[in-house]
Amino acid sequence: MSNEPTHNPKLKSFIDVPQGSHFPIQNIPFGVFVPPSGGSPRVCTAIGDQVADLSVLETNGFFDGAALKGKEVFDKSSLNPFMALGPAARREARSVISKLLSEDEPTLRDNQPLREKIFFNMGDVQMKLPVQIGDYTDFYSSREHATNVGTMFRGKDNALQPNWLHIPVGYHGRSSSVIVSGTDLHRPQGQTKADDAEAPSFTPSRLVDFELEMGFFVGQGNDLGKPLSINSAEDHIFGLALVNDWSARDIQKWEYVPLGPFLAKNFGTSMSPWIITLEALEPFRTSGPTQSDPEPLPYLKSSKPSTYDIHLEVHLKGEEMDSPHRICASNFKYLYWSMAQQLVHHSITGCNMRTGDMLASGTISGPTEDSYGSMLELSWRGSKPLKFPNGEERKFIKDGDTIIMTGWAQGDGYRVGFGECTGKILPCVDLGL
Amino acid sequence: MSNEPTHNPKLKSFIDVPQGSHFPIQNIPFGVFVPPSGGSPRVCTAIGDQVADLSVLETNGFFDGAALKGKEVFDKSSLNPFMALGPAARREARSVISKLLSEDEPTLRDNQPLREKIFFNMGDVQMKLPVQIGDYTDFYSSREHATNVGTMFRGKDNALQPNWLHIPVGYHGRSSSVIVSGTDLHRPQGQTKADDAEAPSFTPSRLVDFELEMGFFVGQGNDLGKPLSINSAEDHIFGLALVNDWSARDIQKWEYVPLGPFLAKNFGTSMSPWIITLEALEPFRTSGPTQSDPEPLPYLKSSKPSTYDIHLEVHLKGEEMDSPHRICASNFKYLYWSMAQQLVHHSITGCNMRTGDMLASGTISGPTEDSYGSMLELSWRGSKPLKFPNGEERKFIKDGDTIIMTGWAQGDGYRVGFGECTGKILPCVDLGL
């Protein structure tokens, strides 16, 4: 795959790509947008600070290869029809787009009227949730995160549960409340119970948190009763996005025994608007943590490096702060369980995966205190408040705080980036109770 | 509502309704079917042993009331467009159908050519999954079930968790693997760990179980951040169906700490093909268990009787048995938490419910040993095997066993029934591992 033109660090577009941009010609992410003039949502890619309307390229017959010809997958309000075509169609689309955007190719470069129909300033368009998500599953795949949480609640000696090193532990999330970056959320209200209280009360959550995660999206699925196998699992993955799995820790604590988190998570889950494909990430493939003690069961054992070196950051901006302040720097490669392992495990009892399903990693914490992917861990349950340059402190998220997640893979002179996943916590709504 | 003609026990149809039928003119369930001649799925109702094609009634202009005129919701492959119109449209449809089917109404009765386009023998049609389910949530709302399971695993004194009497405990399920009655399932394989084993192994599940549940379906939903209120919650419920939440107890035991059941449940969840509306069940409204110790928090407190008297049964038929054998008789009214409470609780932190979402009750066990809604309870963890007339015994489900669930509300000389929810457990598939 390293011979793909899209992996050539020297390749340049005729569209200006500012230094440090997340969207050079090597990336070619996929999203869904509404143009400045309005109209129905349609599929796009990004190049530098520009959004390119793929439905116009499609209408003009540029996607004329074996996998895409006549398919009409880009004048759609979600990526699902395109995702369902599988990896060959995705690679073909990347190849066509890469060629059309390259600096030596005159087709678009020299056709100003067509360029005006295709390209828009990113700041002028409305990005939509790019995928129609059938089911959303959330894993718990960072050993550091599971260990931190386990240490806080059960002590250091029993930090990891007995199953954790054998199973990519996961649970079903709520797909209806997955929202696109930039959608603000009200602080949730619900049942909480203080340790010394006799009974629960109905209150605003006092412990609203973020969780730094990455989500991946199923391209082609599998039929019920026909599990996926570890060595072909990646063929079923379309790409990845940043995910903020907002959490209300006090609601979670009271509700989660014995069936797991429920309302503490389903008031909203944010995702970045661009899906970054496995092809764009291929040059950054690397090995994850060693899995030798214990070794995974054969159905989970992979023969190749199965993660990616993706730098991840979280920034917080309070209403009284002049600018966002970085509070976490982590990396996707810290995750113990790979996407392929998560996907195969999910299907192994026969569960069918569908095009557009989202599987998120769980909080991605690293080995150092500044790499923890949640306020719970960064402030160590509130015992070590974070200090900000303007003198403010935070144990958890305050009304008016914006959380900004970002991430990129660093190439030789270019970045394959994910853009941003942002969201602000607004005050509670008045329920009249 | 008791003045509705559909609640008149004397009302009769010109279509023959056999004694004990689940589908008299008082019921008017909704489903989706494919006619014997094939074609696309469309919406139907049932009367006696006949299925009636509502898309033909729609095409002929019979749905000409304020809520349905011009809506075109019946020539669709799911009930969702109809469900999204809300209770007024549902009541209007019931009223039109009731009139057209009644013995005194000549419109259809005396039009043989039209009747031939509308009515089909139930045995000749293919029933489909009636609803496009966005999210599926499973509750745990039977006090008897939670107490039985808690007693088995934690002892009698700690049977109920501290939150159980305050919260309708629930968790997110998997919507992709919800299947319609009659779809068989292979025995799942996965990770299990015996208590005395050092490490888990990959095996066929030895403890496959059913769970007798009822599911209800959201009609009109709510927006993110705008919780529902207890006194209007029922306006958002379209109707109910039987649900079998298949469970692999050994897989569940190893995986479920700390995030809840996952693969142990998502290999398949069966539902009956007919949705029974709240209007059809209204004559059977009754009070559930008293909630006074403790009283629920105000947001969960309802001012009216909020459950229904629905008799429920489970039958098992092994391959060597001549006929199905009843193994459980329970009742929907045993559930501690009502549908309205489940729905309001689900939305209270701001979670949006969408048309077609399924909320299932959890296992419905009653007070007596023959009313327990799972093999786990009926055989008390395998310690009291069930005995069958042909001499066979069962602790859990054996390959080739068919589980048949059924249920009805008993009126004065008629039954409002749910039909059946059936499924057979087939042997494991060979995964080549």
Coordinates of N, CA, C and O in Angstrom, one line a residue, chain A residues 132-140 154 161-164 166-177 179 183-191 198-202 224-225 227 251-252 254-264 266-268 297-300 345-354 357 429 431 433, chain B residues 132-140 154 161-164 166-177 179 183-191 198-202 224-225 227 251-252 254-264 266-268 297-300 345-354 357 429 431 433:
Chain A
Q132 N -24.9 7.8 9.3 CA -26.2 7.4 10.0 C -25.8 6.1 10.8 O -25.5 5.0 10.3
I133 N -25.7 6.3 12.1 CA -25.2 5.3 13.0 C -26.3 4.4 13.4 O -27.3 4.8 14.0
G134 N -26.2 3.1 13.1 CA -27.2 2.1 13.6 C -27.0 1.8 15.0 O -27.9 2.2 15.9
D135 N -25.9 1.2 15.4 CA -25.6 0.9 16.7 C -24.3 1.5 17.1 O -23.3 1.6 16.3
Y136 N -24.2 2.0 18.3 CA -22.9 2.6 18.8 C -22.5 1.7 20.0 O -23.2 1.5 20.9
T137 N -21.2 1.2 19.9 CA -20.7 0.4 21.0 C -19.5 1.1 21.5 O -18.7 1.7 20.8
D138 N -19.3 1.1 22.8 CA -18.2 1.8 23.5 C -17.3 0.7 24.2 O -17.9 -0.1 25.0
F139 N -16.1 0.7 23.9 CA -15.1 -0.2 24.5 C -14.5 0.5 25.7 O -14.8 1.6 26.1
Y140 N -13.5 -0.2 26.3 CA -12.8 0.2 27.5 C -11.4 -0.3 27.4 O -10.9 -1.1 28.2
R154 N -11.2 0.7 43.6 CA -11.0 -0.6 44.3 C -9.6 -0.8 44.9 O -9.3 -1.8 45.4
Q161 N -10.0 -5.7 36.4 CA -10.9 -6.9 36.7 C -10.3 -8.1 36.0 O -9.5 -8.0 35.1
P162 N -10.6 -9.3 36.5 CA -10.0 -10.6 36.0 C -10.2 -10.8 34.5 O -9.3 -11.4 33.9
N163 N -11.3 -10.3 33.9 CA -11.5 -10.5 32.5 C -10.8 -9.5 31.6 O -10.7 -9.7 30.4
W164 N -10.2 -8.4 32.1 CA -9.8 -7.3 31.3 C -8.7 -7.7 30.3 O -8.7 -7.2 29.1
H166 N -8.2 -10.5 28.9 CA -8.7 -11.5 28.0 C -9.7 -11.1 27.0 O -9.8 -11.7 25.9
I167 N -10.4 -10.0 27.4 CA -11.6 -9.6 26.6 C -11.5 -8.1 26.3 O -11.2 -7.3 27.2
P168 N -11.7 -7.7 25.1 CA -11.9 -6.2 24.9 C -13.3 -5.9 25.5 O -14.3 -5.9 24.8
V169 N -13.3 -5.5 26.7 CA -14.5 -5.2 27.4 C -15.2 -4.0 26.7 O -14.6 -3.0 26.4
G170 N -16.5 -4.2 26.5 CA -17.3 -3.1 25.9 C -18.7 -3.2 26.3 O -19.1 -4.2 27.0
Y171 N -19.5 -2.2 25.9 CA -20.9 -2.3 26.2 C -21.6 -1.4 25.1 O -21.0 -0.6 24.4
H172 N -22.9 -1.6 25.0 CA -23.7 -0.9 24.0 C -24.0 0.5 24.5 O -24.4 0.7 25.6
G173 N -23.8 1.5 23.6 CA -24.1 2.9 23.9 C -25.4 3.3 23.2 O -26.1 2.4 22.7
R174 N -25.6 4.6 23.2 CA -26.9 5.1 22.6 C -26.5 5.8 21.3 O -25.8 6.8 21.3
S175 N -27.1 5.4 20.2 CA -26.8 6.0 19.0 C -27.6 7.3 18.7 O -27.1 8.2 18.0
S176 N -28.8 7.4 19.3 CA -29.6 8.6 19.0 C -29.0 9.9 19.4 O -29.2 10.9 18.7
S177 N -28.2 9.8 20.4 CA -27.6 11.1 21.0 C -26.2 11.3 20.5 O -25.5 12.1 21.2
I179 N -23.8 13.3 18.4 CA -24.0 14.6 17.7 C -22.7 15.0 17.1 O -21.6 14.6 17.5
T183 N -22.0 21.0 18.5 CA -23.4 21.0 19.1 C -23.2 21.1 20.6 O -22.5 20.3 21.2
D184 N -23.8 22.1 21.2 CA -23.6 22.3 22.7 C -24.6 21.4 23.4 O -25.7 21.1 22.9
L185 N -24.3 21.1 24.7 CA -25.2 20.3 25.5 C -25.5 21.0 26.8 O -24.6 21.6 27.4
H186 N -26.7 20.7 27.3 CA -27.0 21.2 28.6 C -26.5 20.2 29.7 O -26.5 19.0 29.5
R187 N -26.1 20.8 30.8 CA -25.7 19.9 31.9 C -26.9 19.0 32.3 O -28.0 19.5 32.5
P188 N -26.6 17.7 32.4 CA -27.7 16.8 32.7 C -28.2 16.8 34.1 O -27.4 17.2 35.0
Q189 N -29.4 16.5 34.3 CA -30.0 16.3 35.7 C -30.4 14.9 35.9 O -30.9 14.3 34.9
G190 N -30.4 14.4 37.0 CA -30.8 13.0 37.2 C -30.6 12.6 38.7 O -30.4 13.4 39.6
Q191 N -30.8 11.3 38.9 CA -30.7 10.7 40.3 C -29.2 10.6 40.6 O -28.4 10.0 39.9
E198 N -29.3 9.1 52.9 CA -30.2 7.9 53.0 C -30.8 7.5 51.7 O -31.0 6.3 51.4
A199 N -31.2 8.5 50.9 CA -31.9 8.2 49.7 C -31.3 9.1 48.6 O -30.7 10.1 48.9
P200 N -31.6 8.7 47.4 CA -31.1 9.5 46.2 C -31.9 10.8 46.1 O -33.0 10.9 46.7
S201 N -31.4 11.8 45.4 CA -32.1 13.0 45.1 C -32.0 13.3 43.6 O -31.1 12.8 43.0
F202 N -32.9 14.2 43.2 CA -32.8 14.6 41.8 C -32.1 15.9 41.7 O -32.6 17.0 42.2
L224 N -26.0 -11.9 10.5 CA -26.2 -12.5 11.8 C -25.8 -14.0 11.8 O -26.0 -14.7 10.8
G225 N -25.0 -14.4 12.8 CA -24.6 -15.7 12.9 C -23.3 -16.0 12.2 O -22.8 -17.2 12.2
P227 N -19.7 -14.7 12.3 CA -18.6 -13.8 12.9 C -17.5 -13.4 11.9 O -17.2 -14.2 11.0
I251 N -24.1 10.5 38.4 CA -25.2 9.7 37.9 C -24.8 8.3 37.7 O -25.4 7.3 38.0
Q252 N -23.6 8.2 37.0 CA -23.0 6.9 36.7 C -22.8 6.0 38.0 O -23.2 4.8 38.0
W254 N -24.3 6.0 40.8 CA -25.5 5.5 41.4 C -26.3 4.5 40.6 O -26.9 3.6 41.1
E255 N -26.2 4.6 39.3 CA -27.0 3.8 38.4 C -26.3 2.5 37.9 O -27.0 1.6 37.4
Y256 N -25.0 2.4 37.9 CA -24.4 1.5 36.9 C -24.3 0.0 37.4 O -24.0 -0.9 36.6
V257 N -24.6 -0.2 38.7 CA -24.7 -1.6 39.2 C -26.1 -2.2 39.0 O -27.0 -1.5 39.4
P258 N -26.3 -3.3 38.4 CA -25.2 -4.2 37.8 C -25.1 -4.2 36.3 O -24.4 -5.0 35.7
L259 N -25.9 -3.3 35.6 CA -26.0 -3.5 34.2 C -25.2 -2.5 33.4 O -25.2 -2.5 32.1
G260 N -24.4 -1.6 34.0 CA -23.5 -0.7 33.3 C -24.0 0.7 33.2 O -25.1 1.0 33.6
P261 N -23.2 1.6 32.6 CA -23.6 3.0 32.5 C -24.8 3.1 31.5 O -24.9 2.4 30.6
F262 N -25.6 4.1 31.8 CA -26.9 4.2 31.0 C -27.1 5.7 30.8 O -26.6 6.3 29.9
L263 N -27.9 6.4 31.7 CA -28.1 7.8 31.6 C -26.9 8.7 31.7 O -26.9 9.8 31.2
A264 N -25.9 8.2 32.4 CA -24.7 8.9 32.7 C -23.9 9.2 31.4 O -23.0 10.0 31.3
N266 N -25.8 8.7 28.0 CA -26.6 8.9 26.8 C -27.2 10.3 26.6 O -28.0 10.5 25.7
F267 N -26.8 11.2 27.4 CA -27.3 12.6 27.2 C -26.5 13.3 26.0 O -26.9 14.3 25.5
G268 N -25.5 12.6 25.5 CA -24.8 13.2 24.3 C -23.4 12.6 24.2 O -22.7 12.3 25.2
L297 N -6.8 -15.3 23.2 CA -7.2 -16.5 22.6 C -7.1 -16.4 21.1 O -7.0 -15.3 20.6
P298 N -7.0 -17.5 20.4 CA -6.6 -17.5 19.0 C -7.6 -16.6 18.1 O -7.1 -15.9 17.2
Y299 N -8.8 -16.5 18.5 CA -9.7 -15.7 17.6 C -9.4 -14.2 17.7 O -9.8 -13.4 16.8
L300 N -8.6 -13.8 18.7 CA -8.2 -12.4 18.8 C -6.7 -12.2 18.5 O -6.2 -11.0 18.6
H345 N -14.2 -9.5 18.2 CA -14.9 -9.9 19.5 C -16.3 -9.5 19.5 O -17.2 -10.4 19.9
H346 N -16.7 -8.4 19.0 CA -18.1 -7.9 19.0 C -19.0 -8.9 18.2 O -20.1 -9.1 18.5
S347 N -18.4 -9.5 17.1 CA -19.2 -10.3 16.2 C -19.1 -11.8 16.6 O -19.8 -12.6 16.0
I348 N -18.3 -12.2 17.6 CA -17.9 -13.6 17.7 C -19.0 -14.5 18.1 O -19.1 -15.7 17.8
T349 N -20.0 -14.0 18.9 CA -21.2 -14.8 19.2 C -22.2 -14.8 18.1 O -23.2 -15.5 18.2
G350 N -22.0 -14.1 17.1 CA -22.9 -14.0 15.9 C -23.5 -12.7 15.7 O -24.3 -12.5 14.7
C351 N -23.2 -11.7 16.5 CA -23.8 -10.4 16.3 C -23.5 -9.8 14.9 O -22.3 -9.8 14.5
N352 N -24.5 -9.3 14.3 CA -24.2 -8.7 12.9 C -23.9 -7.2 13.1 O -24.5 -6.5 13.9
M353 N -22.8 -6.8 12.4 CA -22.4 -5.4 12.3 C -23.0 -4.8 11.0 O -23.0 -5.5 10.0
R354 N -23.5 -3.6 11.1 CA -24.1 -2.9 9.9 C -23.2 -1.7 9.5 O -22.6 -1.1 10.3
D357 N -22.2 1.5 11.7 CA -22.1 1.3 13.2 C -20.8 2.0 13.7 O -19.7 1.9 13.0
V429 N -31.3 22.9 31.8 CA -32.6 23.4 31.5 C -33.6 23.3 32.7 O -33.4 22.5 33.6
L431 N -36.7 22.1 34.2 CA -37.7 21.0 34.0 C -39.0 21.2 34.6 O -39.9 20.5 34.5
L433 N -39.7 20.9 37.7 CA -40.0 19.8 38.6 C -40.0 20.4 40.1 O -39.1 21.2 40.3
Chain B
Q132 N -38.4 -0.3 12.2 CA -37.0 -0.1 12.0 C -36.6 0.5 13.4 O -36.9 1.7 13.7
I133 N -35.9 -0.3 14.1 CA -35.5 0.1 15.5 C -34.2 0.8 15.5 O -33.2 0.3 15.0
G134 N -34.2 2.1 16.0 CA -33.0 2.9 16.1 C -32.2 2.4 17.2 O -31.1 1.8 17.0
D135 N -32.7 2.6 18.4 CA -32.0 2.1 19.6 C -32.9 1.1 20.4 O -34.1 1.3 20.4
Y136 N -32.3 0.1 20.9 CA -33.0 -0.9 21.7 C -32.5 -0.8 23.2 O -31.3 -0.9 23.4
T137 N -33.4 -0.6 24.1 CA -33.0 -0.5 25.5 C -33.7 -1.6 26.3 O -34.8 -1.9 26.0
D138 N -32.9 -2.2 27.2 CA -33.5 -3.3 27.9 C -33.5 -3.0 29.4 O -32.5 -2.6 30.0
F139 N -34.7 -3.0 30.0 CA -34.8 -2.7 31.4 C -34.7 -4.0 32.3 O -34.4 -5.1 31.7
Y140 N -34.9 -3.9 33.5 CA -34.7 -4.9 34.5 C -35.8 -4.7 35.6 O -35.5 -4.5 36.7
R154 N -26.0 -13.4 45.1 CA -25.5 -12.7 46.3 C -26.1 -13.1 47.6 O -25.8 -12.6 48.6
Q161 N -30.2 -4.7 44.6 CA -29.1 -3.7 44.7 C -29.8 -2.4 45.3 O -31.0 -2.2 45.2
P162 N -29.0 -1.6 46.0 CA -29.5 -0.4 46.7 C -30.3 0.6 45.8 O -31.2 1.3 46.2
N163 N -29.9 0.6 44.5 CA -30.6 1.5 43.6 C -31.9 1.0 43.0 O -32.7 1.8 42.4
W164 N -32.2 -0.3 43.1 CA -33.2 -0.9 42.3 C -34.6 -0.4 42.6 O -35.4 -0.2 41.7
H166 N -35.3 2.6 43.4 CA -35.4 4.1 43.1 C -35.3 4.3 41.6 O -35.8 5.4 41.2
I167 N -34.7 3.4 40.9 CA -34.4 3.6 39.5 C -35.0 2.5 38.6 O -34.7 1.3 39.0
P168 N -35.7 2.8 37.5 CA -35.9 1.7 36.6 C -34.6 1.3 35.9 O -34.2 1.9 34.9
V169 N -33.8 0.4 36.5 CA -32.5 0.0 36.0 C -32.6 -0.5 34.6 O -33.5 -1.3 34.3
G170 N -31.8 0.0 33.7 CA -31.8 -0.5 32.3 C -30.4 -0.3 31.7 O -29.5 0.3 32.3
Y171 N -30.3 -0.8 30.5 CA -29.0 -0.7 29.8 C -29.3 -0.7 28.3 O -30.4 -1.2 27.9
H172 N -28.3 -0.3 27.5 CA -28.5 -0.3 26.1 C -28.3 -1.7 25.5 O -27.3 -2.3 25.9
G173 N -29.2 -2.1 24.7 CA -29.0 -3.4 24.0 C -28.6 -3.1 22.5 O -28.1 -2.1 22.2
R174 N -28.6 -4.2 21.7 CA -28.1 -4.1 20.4 C -29.3 -4.2 19.4 O -30.1 -5.2 19.4
S175 N -29.5 -3.2 18.6 CA -30.7 -3.2 17.7 C -30.5 -4.0 16.4 O -31.4 -4.5 15.9
S176 N -29.2 -4.1 16.0 CA -29.0 -4.8 14.7 C -29.5 -6.2 14.7 O -29.9 -6.8 13.7
S177 N -29.4 -6.9 15.9 CA -29.7 -8.3 16.0 C -31.1 -8.6 16.5 O -31.4 -9.7 17.0
I179 N -34.7 -9.6 15.7 CA -35.2 -10.4 14.6 C -36.6 -10.7 14.8 O -37.1 -10.7 16.0
T183 N -37.4 -16.6 13.2 CA -36.0 -16.7 12.7 C -35.2 -17.5 13.7 O -35.2 -17.2 14.9
D184 N -34.6 -18.6 13.2 CA -33.8 -19.4 14.1 C -32.4 -18.9 14.4 O -31.9 -18.1 13.6
L185 N -31.8 -19.3 15.5 CA -30.5 -18.8 15.8 C -29.5 -20.0 16.1 O -29.9 -21.0 16.7
H186 N -28.3 -19.8 15.7 CA -27.3 -20.8 16.1 C -26.8 -20.5 17.6 O -26.7 -19.4 18.0
R187 N -26.5 -21.6 18.2 CA -25.9 -21.5 19.6 C -24.7 -20.7 19.5 O -23.8 -20.9 18.7
P188 N -24.6 -19.6 20.3 CA -23.4 -18.8 20.3 C -22.1 -19.4 20.9 O -22.2 -20.3 21.7
Q189 N -21.0 -19.0 20.4 CA -19.7 -19.4 20.9 C -19.0 -18.2 21.4 O -19.1 -17.1 20.9
G190 N -18.2 -18.4 22.5 CA -17.5 -17.2 23.0 C -16.6 -17.6 24.2 O -16.4 -18.7 24.4
Q191 N -16.1 -16.5 24.8 CA -15.3 -16.7 26.0 C -16.1 -17.1 27.2 O -17.0 -16.3 27.6
E198 N -8.0 -21.7 35.3 CA -7.1 -20.6 35.5 C -7.3 -19.5 34.5 O -7.1 -18.3 34.8
A199 N -7.7 -19.9 33.3 CA -7.9 -18.9 32.2 C -9.2 -19.2 31.4 O -9.7 -20.3 31.5
P200 N -9.7 -18.3 30.7 CA -10.9 -18.5 29.9 C -10.6 -19.4 28.7 O -9.5 -19.6 28.3
S201 N -11.7 -20.0 28.2 CA -11.5 -20.8 26.9 C -12.6 -20.3 26.0 O -13.6 -19.7 26.3
F202 N -12.4 -20.7 24.7 CA -13.4 -20.4 23.7 C -14.2 -21.6 23.4 O -13.7 -22.6 22.9
L224 N -33.2 16.1 21.7 CA -32.1 16.0 22.7 C -32.2 17.2 23.7 O -32.4 18.3 23.3
G225 N -32.0 16.9 24.9 CA -32.0 18.0 26.0 C -33.4 18.3 26.4 O -33.6 19.2 27.3
P227 N -36.3 16.4 28.1 CA -36.9 15.2 28.7 C -38.4 15.1 28.7 O -39.1 16.2 28.6
I251 N -21.4 -16.9 29.1 CA -20.6 -15.8 28.5 C -20.9 -14.5 29.3 O -20.0 -13.8 29.6
Q252 N -22.1 -14.4 29.7 CA -22.5 -13.2 30.5 C -21.7 -13.1 31.8 O -21.2 -12.0 32.2
W254 N -18.8 -14.1 32.6 CA -17.4 -13.8 32.5 C -17.2 -12.4 32.0 O -16.2 -11.7 32.3
E255 N -18.1 -11.9 31.2 CA -17.9 -10.6 30.5 C -18.5 -9.4 31.2 O -18.1 -8.2 31.0
Y256 N -19.5 -9.6 32.1 CA -20.4 -8.4 32.4 C -19.8 -7.4 33.4 O -20.4 -6.3 33.6
V257 N -18.7 -7.8 34.1 CA -18.2 -6.8 35.1 C -17.1 -6.0 34.3 O -16.2 -6.5 33.7
P258 N -17.1 -4.7 34.4 CA -18.1 -3.8 35.1 C -19.1 -3.1 34.3 O -19.9 -2.3 34.8
L259 N -19.1 -3.4 33.0 CA -20.0 -2.5 32.1 C -21.3 -3.2 31.6 O -22.0 -2.6 30.8
G260 N -21.6 -4.4 32.1 CA -22.9 -5.0 31.8 C -22.8 -6.0 30.7 O -21.8 -6.2 30.1
P261 N -24.0 -6.7 30.4 CA -24.0 -7.7 29.4 C -23.8 -7.2 28.0 O -24.2 -6.0 27.7
F262 N -23.1 -8.0 27.2 CA -22.7 -7.5 25.9 C -22.9 -8.6 24.9 O -24.0 -8.8 24.3
L263 N -21.9 -9.4 24.7 CA -22.1 -10.5 23.7 C -23.1 -11.6 24.2 O -23.6 -12.3 23.3
A264 N -23.3 -11.7 25.5 CA -24.2 -12.7 26.0 C -25.6 -12.4 25.6 O -26.5 -13.3 25.7
N266 N -26.2 -10.0 22.5 CA -26.4 -9.4 21.2 C -26.3 -10.4 20.1 O -26.3 -10.0 18.9
F267 N -26.3 -11.7 20.3 CA -26.4 -12.7 19.2 C -27.8 -12.8 18.7 O -28.0 -13.4 17.6
G268 N -28.8 -12.2 19.4 CA -30.2 -12.3 18.8 C -31.2 -11.9 19.9 O -31.1 -12.3 21.0
L297 N -39.1 9.2 43.2 CA -38.9 10.6 43.1 C -40.0 11.2 42.3 O -40.6 10.6 41.4
P298 N -40.3 12.5 42.4 CA -41.4 13.1 41.8 C -41.4 12.9 40.2 O -42.5 12.7 39.7
Y299 N -40.3 13.0 39.6 CA -40.3 12.9 38.1 C -40.8 11.5 37.7 O -41.1 11.3 36.5
L300 N -40.8 10.5 38.6 CA -41.3 9.2 38.2 C -42.7 8.8 38.8 O -43.2 7.7 38.7
H345 N -37.7 8.1 32.7 CA -36.3 7.9 33.2 C -35.3 7.9 32.1 O -34.3 8.6 32.2
H346 N -35.6 7.2 31.0 CA -34.6 7.1 29.9 C -34.3 8.5 29.4 O -33.1 8.7 28.9
S347 N -35.2 9.4 29.4 CA -35.1 10.7 28.8 C -34.6 11.8 29.7 O -34.3 12.9 29.3
I348 N -34.5 11.5 31.0 CA -34.5 12.5 32.0 C -33.1 13.3 32.0 O -33.1 14.5 32.3
T349 N -32.0 12.7 31.6 CA -30.8 13.4 31.5 C -30.7 14.2 30.2 O -29.7 14.9 29.9
G350 N -31.7 14.0 29.3 CA -31.7 14.7 28.0 C -31.7 13.8 26.8 O -31.8 14.3 25.7
C351 N -31.6 12.5 27.1 CA -31.5 11.6 25.9 C -32.7 11.7 25.0 O -33.9 11.7 25.5
N352 N -32.5 11.8 23.7 CA -33.6 11.8 22.8 C -34.1 10.4 22.4 O -33.3 9.6 22.1
M353 N -35.4 10.2 22.4 CA -36.0 9.0 21.9 C -36.5 9.2 20.5 O -37.0 10.3 20.2
R354 N -36.3 8.2 19.7 CA -36.7 8.4 18.3 C -37.9 7.4 17.9 O -38.0 6.3 18.5
D357 N -37.8 3.3 18.4 CA -37.0 2.8 19.5 C -37.8 1.8 20.2 O -39.0 1.9 20.5
V429 N -22.3 -22.9 14.6 CA -21.7 -23.0 13.2 C -20.2 -23.3 13.4 O -19.6 -23.0 14.5
L431 N -16.7 -22.4 13.0 CA -15.9 -21.2 12.8 C -14.5 -21.4 12.2 O -13.8 -20.5 11.9
L433 N -12.0 -22.4 13.8 CA -10.9 -21.9 14.7 C -10.2 -23.1 15.3 O -10.8 -24.1 15.6

